[in-house]
mmCIF file of C-alpha atoms and ligand atoms in Angstrom:
data_model
loop_
_atom_site.group_PDB
_atom_site.id
_atom_site.type_symbol
_atom_site.label_atom_id
_atom_site.label_comp_id
_atom_site.label_asym_id
_atom_site.label_seq_id
_atom_site.Cartn_x
_atom_site.Cartn_y
_atom_site.Cartn_z
ATOM 1 C CA MET A 1443 84.406 179.531 152.357
ATOM 2 C CA THR A 1444 82.596 176.460 153.544
ATOM 3 C CA GLU A 1445 79.074 177.268 154.551
ATOM 4 C CA VAL A 1446 77.312 174.747 156.691
ATOM 5 C CA THR A 1447 73.745 175.071 157.834
ATOM 6 C CA PHE A 1448 73.362 173.647 161.285
ATOM 7 C CA THR A 1449 70.350 172.682 163.298
ATOM 8 C CA PRO A 1450 70.831 172.553 167.076
ATOM 9 C CA ALA A 1451 71.113 168.752 166.847
ATOM 10 C CA THR A 1452 73.558 168.557 163.930
ATOM 11 C CA ALA A 1453 75.748 171.288 165.433
ATOM 12 C CA ALA A 1454 75.983 169.371 168.713
ATOM 13 C CA ILE A 1455 76.735 166.099 166.885
ATOM 14 C CA ARG A 1456 79.538 167.717 164.874
ATOM 15 C CA LEU A 1457 81.183 169.169 167.964
ATOM 16 C CA THR A 1458 80.655 165.983 169.943
ATOM 17 C CA HIS A 1459 82.605 164.054 167.295
ATOM 18 C CA TRP A 1460 85.508 166.494 167.601
ATOM 19 C CA LEU A 1461 85.489 166.288 171.373
ATOM 20 C CA ASP A 1462 85.399 162.479 171.268
ATOM 21 C CA ALA A 1463 88.364 162.497 168.877
ATOM 22 C CA ALA A 1464 90.263 164.943 171.086
ATOM 23 C CA ALA A 1465 89.536 162.767 174.117
ATOM 24 C CA ALA A 1466 90.882 159.731 172.264
ATOM 25 C CA ALA A 1467 94.086 161.733 171.786
ATOM 26 C CA GLY A 1468 94.320 162.313 175.517
ATOM 27 C CA LEU A 1469 92.471 165.569 176.189
ATOM 28 C CA GLN A 1470 89.972 165.760 179.012
ATOM 29 C CA ARG A 1471 86.463 165.001 177.704
ATOM 30 C CA LEU A 1472 84.231 166.200 180.543
ATOM 31 C CA PRO A 1473 83.180 168.722 181.598
ATOM 32 C CA VAL A 1474 83.286 170.339 178.168
ATOM 33 C CA ASP A 1475 85.642 173.337 177.957
ATOM 34 C CA VAL A 1476 83.181 175.575 176.137
ATOM 35 C CA GLU A 1477 85.446 178.612 176.098
ATOM 36 C CA GLN A 1478 88.201 176.829 174.174
ATOM 37 C CA LEU A 1479 85.675 175.214 171.877
ATOM 38 C CA ALA A 1480 84.071 178.578 171.082
ATOM 39 C CA LEU A 1481 87.438 180.163 170.293
ATOM 40 C CA HIS A 1482 88.483 177.390 167.915
ATOM 41 C CA VAL A 1483 85.288 176.304 166.233
ATOM 42 C CA ALA A 1484 85.439 178.786 163.322
ATOM 43 C CA LYS A 1485 88.897 177.581 162.340
ATOM 44 C CA GLU A 1486 87.674 173.986 162.261
ATOM 45 C CA LEU A 1487 84.677 174.977 160.143
ATOM 46 C CA LYS A 1488 86.671 177.400 158.006
ATOM 47 C CA TRP A 1489 84.261 180.195 158.814
ATOM 48 C CA PRO A 1490 85.467 183.778 158.274
ATOM 49 C CA ASP A 1491 83.810 185.353 161.323
ATOM 50 C CA PRO A 1492 85.168 183.629 164.440
ATOM 51 C CA ILE A 1493 84.273 184.105 168.071
ATOM 52 C CA PHE A 1494 87.375 186.140 168.901
ATOM 53 C CA LYS A 1495 86.855 186.488 172.626
ATOM 54 C CA VAL A 1496 84.964 184.925 175.492
ATOM 55 C CA VAL A 1497 84.812 187.323 178.374
ATOM 56 C CA ALA A 1498 83.124 187.805 181.735
ATOM 57 C CA ALA A 1499 81.382 191.152 182.033
ATOM 58 C CA ASP A 1500 79.293 193.180 184.439
ATOM 59 C CA ILE A 1501 76.005 193.003 182.643
ATOM 60 C CA PRO A 1502 73.285 192.949 185.269
ATOM 61 C CA SER A 1503 70.404 192.769 182.817
ATOM 62 C CA PHE A 1504 71.347 189.509 181.145
ATOM 63 C CA GLU A 1505 73.215 186.255 181.702
ATOM 64 C CA GLY A 1506 74.977 185.999 178.395
ATOM 65 C CA GLY A 1507 75.288 187.606 175.010
ATOM 66 C CA LEU A 1508 76.792 187.274 171.582
ATOM 67 C CA PHE A 1509 77.678 190.413 169.651
ATOM 68 C CA HIS A 1510 78.965 190.924 166.155
ATOM 69 C CA VAL A 1511 81.926 193.281 165.972
ATOM 70 C CA GLU A 1512 82.787 194.662 162.547
ATOM 71 C CA ASP A 1513 85.971 193.209 161.060
ATOM 72 C CA GLN A 1514 86.640 191.022 164.084
ATOM 73 C CA GLY A 1515 83.869 188.484 164.352
ATOM 74 C CA TRP A 1516 81.861 187.762 167.449
ATOM 75 C CA ALA A 1517 82.317 188.502 171.151
ATOM 76 C CA LEU A 1518 80.801 186.023 173.591
ATOM 77 C CA LEU A 1519 79.981 187.630 176.941
ATOM 78 C CA TYR A 1520 78.704 186.090 180.129
ATOM 79 C CA ASN A 1521 77.655 187.608 183.406
ATOM 80 C CA ARG A 1522 80.505 187.409 185.913
ATOM 81 C CA ASN A 1523 78.049 187.484 188.805
ATOM 82 C CA MET A 1524 76.480 184.121 188.093
ATOM 83 C CA THR A 1525 76.751 181.960 191.150
ATOM 84 C CA SER A 1526 77.712 178.601 189.758
ATOM 85 C CA GLU A 1527 80.260 177.246 187.348
ATOM 86 C CA GLY A 1528 77.584 175.018 185.851
ATOM 87 C CA ARG A 1529 75.398 177.943 185.013
ATOM 88 C CA ILE A 1530 78.293 179.801 183.393
ATOM 89 C CA ARG A 1531 79.138 176.742 181.301
ATOM 90 C CA PHE A 1532 75.532 176.348 180.162
ATOM 91 C CA THR A 1533 75.295 180.050 179.307
ATOM 92 C CA GLN A 1534 78.485 179.909 177.246
ATOM 93 C CA ALA A 1535 77.212 176.825 175.416
ATOM 94 C CA HIS A 1536 73.863 178.541 174.815
ATOM 95 C CA GLU A 1537 75.661 181.498 173.183
ATOM 96 C CA LEU A 1538 77.812 179.119 171.160
ATOM 97 C CA GLY A 1539 74.557 177.596 169.949
ATOM 98 C CA HIS A 1540 73.387 181.010 168.738
ATOM 99 C CA TYR A 1541 76.692 181.419 166.922
ATOM 100 C CA LEU A 1542 76.461 178.056 165.162
ATOM 101 C CA VAL A 1543 72.752 178.052 164.364
ATOM 102 C CA HIS A 1544 71.421 181.623 164.357
ATOM 103 C CA ARG A 1545 74.181 184.066 163.495
ATOM 104 C CA PHE A 1546 72.734 184.860 160.078
ATOM 105 C CA ALA A 1547 69.451 185.849 161.683
ATOM 106 C CA GLN A 1548 70.745 188.497 164.093
ATOM 107 C CA GLN A 1549 73.778 190.646 164.782
ATOM 108 C CA GLU A 1550 73.401 190.425 168.524
ATOM 109 C CA PHE A 1551 71.863 188.185 171.120
ATOM 110 C CA GLN A 1552 71.095 189.156 174.699
ATOM 111 C CA CYS A 1553 69.907 186.266 176.788
ATOM 112 C CA SER A 1554 68.230 186.754 180.120
ATOM 113 C CA GLN A 1555 67.985 184.421 183.055
ATOM 114 C CA ALA A 1556 64.421 183.706 182.032
ATOM 115 C CA ASP A 1557 65.668 182.394 178.691
ATOM 116 C CA LEU A 1558 68.050 180.027 180.389
ATOM 117 C CA VAL A 1559 66.049 178.855 183.384
ATOM 118 C CA HIS A 1560 62.434 179.106 182.251
ATOM 119 C CA TRP A 1561 62.995 176.321 179.828
ATOM 120 C CA GLY A 1562 59.511 175.035 179.313
ATOM 121 C CA PRO A 1563 58.265 172.387 176.940
ATOM 122 C CA GLU A 1564 55.963 174.682 175.014
ATOM 123 C CA MET A 1565 58.584 177.237 174.122
ATOM 124 C CA ARG A 1566 59.789 176.921 170.554
ATOM 125 C CA SER A 1567 62.126 179.702 169.729
ATOM 126 C CA ILE A 1568 65.754 180.403 169.058
ATOM 127 C CA GLU A 1569 66.200 180.504 172.837
ATOM 128 C CA ALA A 1570 64.849 176.973 173.194
ATOM 129 C CA GLU A 1571 67.037 175.873 170.272
ATOM 130 C CA ALA A 1572 70.146 177.340 171.903
ATOM 131 C CA ASP A 1573 69.244 175.486 175.107
ATOM 132 C CA ASP A 1574 68.756 172.242 173.170
ATOM 133 C CA PHE A 1575 72.177 172.663 171.638
ATOM 134 C CA ALA A 1576 73.786 173.384 175.013
ATOM 135 C CA SER A 1577 72.126 170.370 176.587
ATOM 136 C CA ASN A 1578 73.264 168.034 173.804
ATOM 137 C CA LEU A 1579 76.788 169.420 173.768
ATOM 138 C CA LEU A 1580 77.390 169.391 177.516
ATOM 139 C CA MET A 1581 75.663 166.088 178.261
ATOM 140 C CA PRO A 1582 76.415 163.780 175.308
ATOM 141 C CA MET A 1583 73.843 160.998 175.220
ATOM 142 C CA LYS A 1584 76.267 158.080 175.357
ATOM 143 C CA GLN A 1585 77.914 159.265 178.554
ATOM 144 C CA PHE A 1586 74.622 160.552 179.929
ATOM 145 C CA ARG A 1587 72.880 157.200 179.578
ATOM 146 C CA ALA A 1588 75.851 155.425 181.114
ATOM 147 C CA CYS A 1589 75.423 157.270 184.399
ATOM 148 C CA THR A 1590 71.646 157.674 184.593
ATOM 149 C CA SER A 1591 70.232 154.458 183.131
ATOM 150 C CA THR A 1592 69.440 152.913 186.467
ATOM 151 C CA SER A 1593 66.187 151.231 187.314
ATOM 152 C CA GLU A 1594 65.493 153.857 189.981
ATOM 153 C CA ILE A 1595 66.202 157.533 189.476
ATOM 154 C CA ASN A 1596 66.594 160.066 192.264
ATOM 155 C CA PHE A 1597 68.126 163.455 192.936
ATOM 156 C CA ASP A 1598 71.356 161.880 194.257
ATOM 157 C CA ILE A 1599 71.971 160.151 190.919
ATOM 158 C CA LEU A 1600 71.098 163.309 188.994
ATOM 159 C CA SER A 1601 73.296 165.367 191.302
ATOM 160 C CA ASP A 1602 76.289 163.061 190.676
ATOM 161 C CA ALA A 1603 75.659 163.375 186.938
ATOM 162 C CA SER A 1604 75.435 167.150 187.154
ATOM 163 C CA SER A 1605 78.886 167.221 188.812
ATOM 164 C CA MET A 1606 80.356 164.972 186.138
ATOM 165 C CA PHE A 1607 79.014 167.095 183.279
ATOM 166 C CA GLY A 1608 79.605 170.386 185.084
ATOM 167 C CA VAL A 1609 76.061 171.681 184.673
ATOM 168 C CA SER A 1610 73.240 172.549 187.045
ATOM 169 C CA LEU A 1611 70.996 169.913 188.537
ATOM 170 C CA THR A 1612 68.020 171.482 186.762
ATOM 171 C CA ALA A 1613 69.656 171.162 183.351
ATOM 172 C CA THR A 1614 70.601 167.571 184.182
ATOM 173 C CA ALA A 1615 67.083 166.695 185.309
ATOM 174 C CA LEU A 1616 65.639 168.189 182.095
ATOM 175 C CA ARG A 1617 68.056 166.141 180.022
ATOM 176 C CA TRP A 1618 66.951 163.025 181.873
ATOM 177 C CA ILE A 1619 63.201 163.624 181.640
ATOM 178 C CA ARG A 1620 63.490 164.232 177.889
ATOM 179 C CA SER A 1621 65.434 161.060 177.220
ATOM 180 C CA THR A 1622 64.114 158.475 179.666
ATOM 181 C CA GLU A 1623 61.811 155.601 178.807
ATOM 182 C CA HIS A 1624 60.368 155.710 182.311
ATOM 183 C CA SER A 1625 57.120 157.446 183.163
ATOM 184 C CA ALA A 1626 58.107 160.560 185.095
ATOM 185 C CA VAL A 1627 57.266 164.236 185.508
ATOM 186 C CA LEU A 1628 59.650 167.043 186.453
ATOM 187 C CA ILE A 1629 58.078 170.099 188.053
ATOM 188 C CA LEU A 1630 59.580 173.448 188.931
ATOM 189 C CA SER A 1631 57.587 175.482 191.442
ATOM 190 C CA ARG A 1632 57.888 178.833 193.190
ATOM 191 C CA ASP A 1633 55.962 180.061 196.208
ATOM 192 C CA GLY A 1634 53.523 177.178 196.063
ATOM 193 C CA PHE A 1635 52.697 177.414 192.353
ATOM 194 C CA ILE A 1636 53.850 175.369 189.379
ATOM 195 C CA ASP A 1637 56.123 177.385 187.118
ATOM 196 C CA TRP A 1638 56.574 174.671 184.527
ATOM 197 C CA ALA A 1639 56.269 170.891 184.276
ATOM 198 C CA VAL A 1640 57.897 168.567 181.758
ATOM 199 C CA SER A 1641 56.727 164.981 181.262
ATOM 200 C CA SER A 1642 58.681 162.112 179.783
ATOM 201 C CA ASP A 1643 57.262 160.649 176.562
ATOM 202 C CA LYS A 1644 55.867 157.678 178.499
ATOM 203 C CA ALA A 1645 54.171 159.871 181.113
ATOM 204 C CA ARG A 1646 52.683 162.087 178.411
ATOM 205 C CA ALA A 1647 51.303 159.034 176.592
ATOM 206 C CA ASN A 1648 49.667 157.980 179.866
ATOM 207 C CA GLY A 1649 48.022 161.364 180.386
ATOM 208 C CA ALA A 1650 50.405 162.475 183.147
ATOM 209 C CA PHE A 1651 51.186 166.072 182.227
ATOM 210 C CA TYR A 1652 50.351 169.622 183.245
ATOM 211 C CA LYS A 1653 49.519 172.403 180.860
ATOM 212 C CA THR A 1654 51.113 175.388 182.519
ATOM 213 C CA LYS A 1655 51.214 177.940 179.750
ATOM 214 C CA GLY A 1656 48.989 180.857 180.662
ATOM 215 C CA ARG A 1657 47.615 179.076 183.722
ATOM 216 C CA VAL A 1658 48.059 179.445 187.440
ATOM 217 C CA ILE A 1659 48.298 176.010 189.035
ATOM 218 C CA GLU A 1660 48.732 175.575 192.752
ATOM 219 C CA LEU A 1661 50.821 172.714 194.086
ATOM 220 C CA PRO A 1662 48.428 169.952 195.142
ATOM 221 C CA PRO A 1663 47.690 169.796 198.871
ATOM 222 C CA GLY A 1664 49.179 166.677 200.426
ATOM 223 C CA SER A 1665 52.168 166.589 198.095
ATOM 224 C CA LEU A 1666 55.718 166.802 199.426
ATOM 225 C CA ALA A 1667 56.191 169.824 197.191
ATOM 226 C CA ALA A 1668 53.417 171.733 198.953
ATOM 227 C CA ASP A 1669 54.637 170.824 202.441
ATOM 228 C CA GLU A 1670 56.835 173.699 203.577
ATOM 229 C CA THR A 1671 58.090 171.719 206.563
ATOM 230 C CA ILE A 1672 59.910 169.345 204.194
ATOM 231 C CA VAL A 1673 63.023 170.949 202.782
ATOM 232 C CA SER A 1674 64.250 168.107 200.641
ATOM 233 C CA ASN A 1675 63.677 164.421 200.033
ATOM 234 C CA ARG A 1676 66.288 163.457 197.498
ATOM 235 C CA SER A 1677 65.561 159.749 197.299
ATOM 236 C CA GLY A 1678 61.799 160.160 197.438
ATOM 237 C CA ALA A 1679 58.758 158.888 199.298
ATOM 238 C CA PRO A 1680 55.684 156.986 198.119
ATOM 239 C CA ILE A 1681 52.614 159.087 197.472
ATOM 240 C CA SER A 1682 49.151 158.345 196.159
ATOM 241 C CA LEU A 1683 49.208 159.169 192.462
ATOM 242 C CA GLY A 1684 45.801 160.743 192.896
ATOM 243 C CA THR A 1685 47.440 163.532 194.895
ATOM 244 C CA TRP A 1686 48.937 164.833 191.671
ATOM 245 C CA PHE A 1687 46.512 163.463 189.090
ATOM 246 C CA MET A 1688 42.869 163.365 190.081
ATOM 247 C CA HIS A 1689 41.891 160.657 187.596
ATOM 248 C CA ALA A 1690 44.539 158.170 188.721
ATOM 249 C CA HIS A 1691 43.417 154.782 189.999
ATOM 250 C CA ARG A 1692 42.867 155.092 193.745
ATOM 251 C CA ASP A 1693 45.437 152.371 194.486
ATOM 252 C CA ALA A 1694 48.128 153.801 192.238
ATOM 253 C CA VAL A 1695 51.262 154.946 194.016
ATOM 254 C CA ALA A 1696 54.055 157.149 192.683
ATOM 255 C CA LYS A 1697 57.369 158.197 194.166
ATOM 256 C CA GLU A 1698 57.817 161.902 194.829
ATOM 257 C CA MET A 1699 61.266 163.459 195.210
ATOM 258 C CA LYS A 1700 61.813 167.014 196.306
ATOM 259 C CA LEU A 1701 64.717 169.424 196.246
ATOM 260 C CA VAL A 1702 64.547 173.013 197.429
ATOM 261 C CA CYS A 1703 67.009 175.134 195.429
ATOM 262 C CA ASP A 1704 67.482 178.089 197.767
ATOM 263 C CA ASN A 1705 70.016 179.800 195.548
ATOM 264 C CA TYR A 1706 67.513 180.143 192.757
ATOM 265 C CA GLY A 1707 64.344 180.467 194.798
ATOM 266 C CA TYR A 1708 62.587 177.449 193.383
ATOM 267 C CA THR A 1709 61.730 173.868 194.218
ATOM 268 C CA LEU A 1710 62.257 170.893 191.945
ATOM 269 C CA THR A 1711 59.944 167.908 192.136
ATOM 270 C CA LEU A 1712 60.426 164.622 190.363
ATOM 271 C CA LEU A 1713 57.498 162.230 190.182
ATOM 272 C CA SER A 1714 58.301 158.668 189.223
ATOM 273 C CA LEU A 1715 55.236 156.744 188.029
ATOM 274 C CA SER A 1716 54.702 153.101 187.138
ATOM 275 C CA ASN A 1717 54.791 152.720 183.374
ATOM 276 C CA GLY A 1718 51.345 151.094 183.420
ATOM 277 C CA ASP A 1719 49.583 153.864 185.361
ATOM 278 C CA LYS A 1720 47.303 155.900 183.123
ATOM 279 C CA VAL A 1721 45.653 159.039 184.438
ATOM 280 C CA TRP A 1722 43.509 160.195 181.532
ATOM 281 C CA GLU A 1723 40.164 161.732 182.356
ATOM 282 C CA PRO A 1724 37.482 159.071 181.819
ATOM 283 C CA ARG A 1725 35.181 159.931 178.952
ATOM 284 C CA GLU A 1726 31.504 159.234 179.357
ATOM 285 C CA TRP A 1727 31.070 158.190 175.751
ATOM 286 C CA SER A 1728 33.627 155.444 176.178
ATOM 287 C CA HIS A 1729 31.094 153.532 178.291
ATOM 288 C CA THR A 1730 28.286 153.619 175.772
HETATM 289 ZN ZN1 ZN B 804 69.816 183.099 173.911
#
């Protein structure tokens, strides 16, 4: 028995190499066929406890699950009532991540919608690790960069990428914000309040981030996000950076893009900042 200890990153790299090799032999590379991958991965790894079935089920309380069945291995279940193919694919990949990385820790995993959609930056748990794995597996960096490394990002470009990778726009936007060298902030809001916000490394270094954990933060008045008369602005409009960050230089301008996701009851906002714009709170002692 070959026992490999995977992290979310090394598991995704291993499977990505297989998929690249299979694609070189003529199989379709994207979107990733997670079901087939899940059913065959144990054989490739020479593991004794395979995922023996991937099945849709009526399980209203959760989106996906992974259950150990004595003498058979693991059953991967997903909610048949999920509305989009992309969401099903991400859920299956999330459960596959539990199988590869966490199966020694638990005999069963039940993953709710909150686990899969409320994917905030401050959450470090096996749920976040399974999401990291799914993101890396479904949107391999080489192909992802090839279709999103444009000088200007917008929701049209991200939407095209989400179709290519067969995942939701939200998952695609999170992948982008976590890998870009641009200064940008992705915000998910509901009913006028920020649910979570994720900043790119550059934006974070420039002070452009929101701490949402345990806080109630209203969308800033004057933003596109707060304007209920605007349904969507996929390519974006200029906005004073001070609208979103009170310590921004008064002349600084950002681009705000907005997408109302009716199906899920939330709004996505993407703020694109100039790399040189810093919005840190001025400190009095710095002047003395
Ligand atoms: Zn999970």
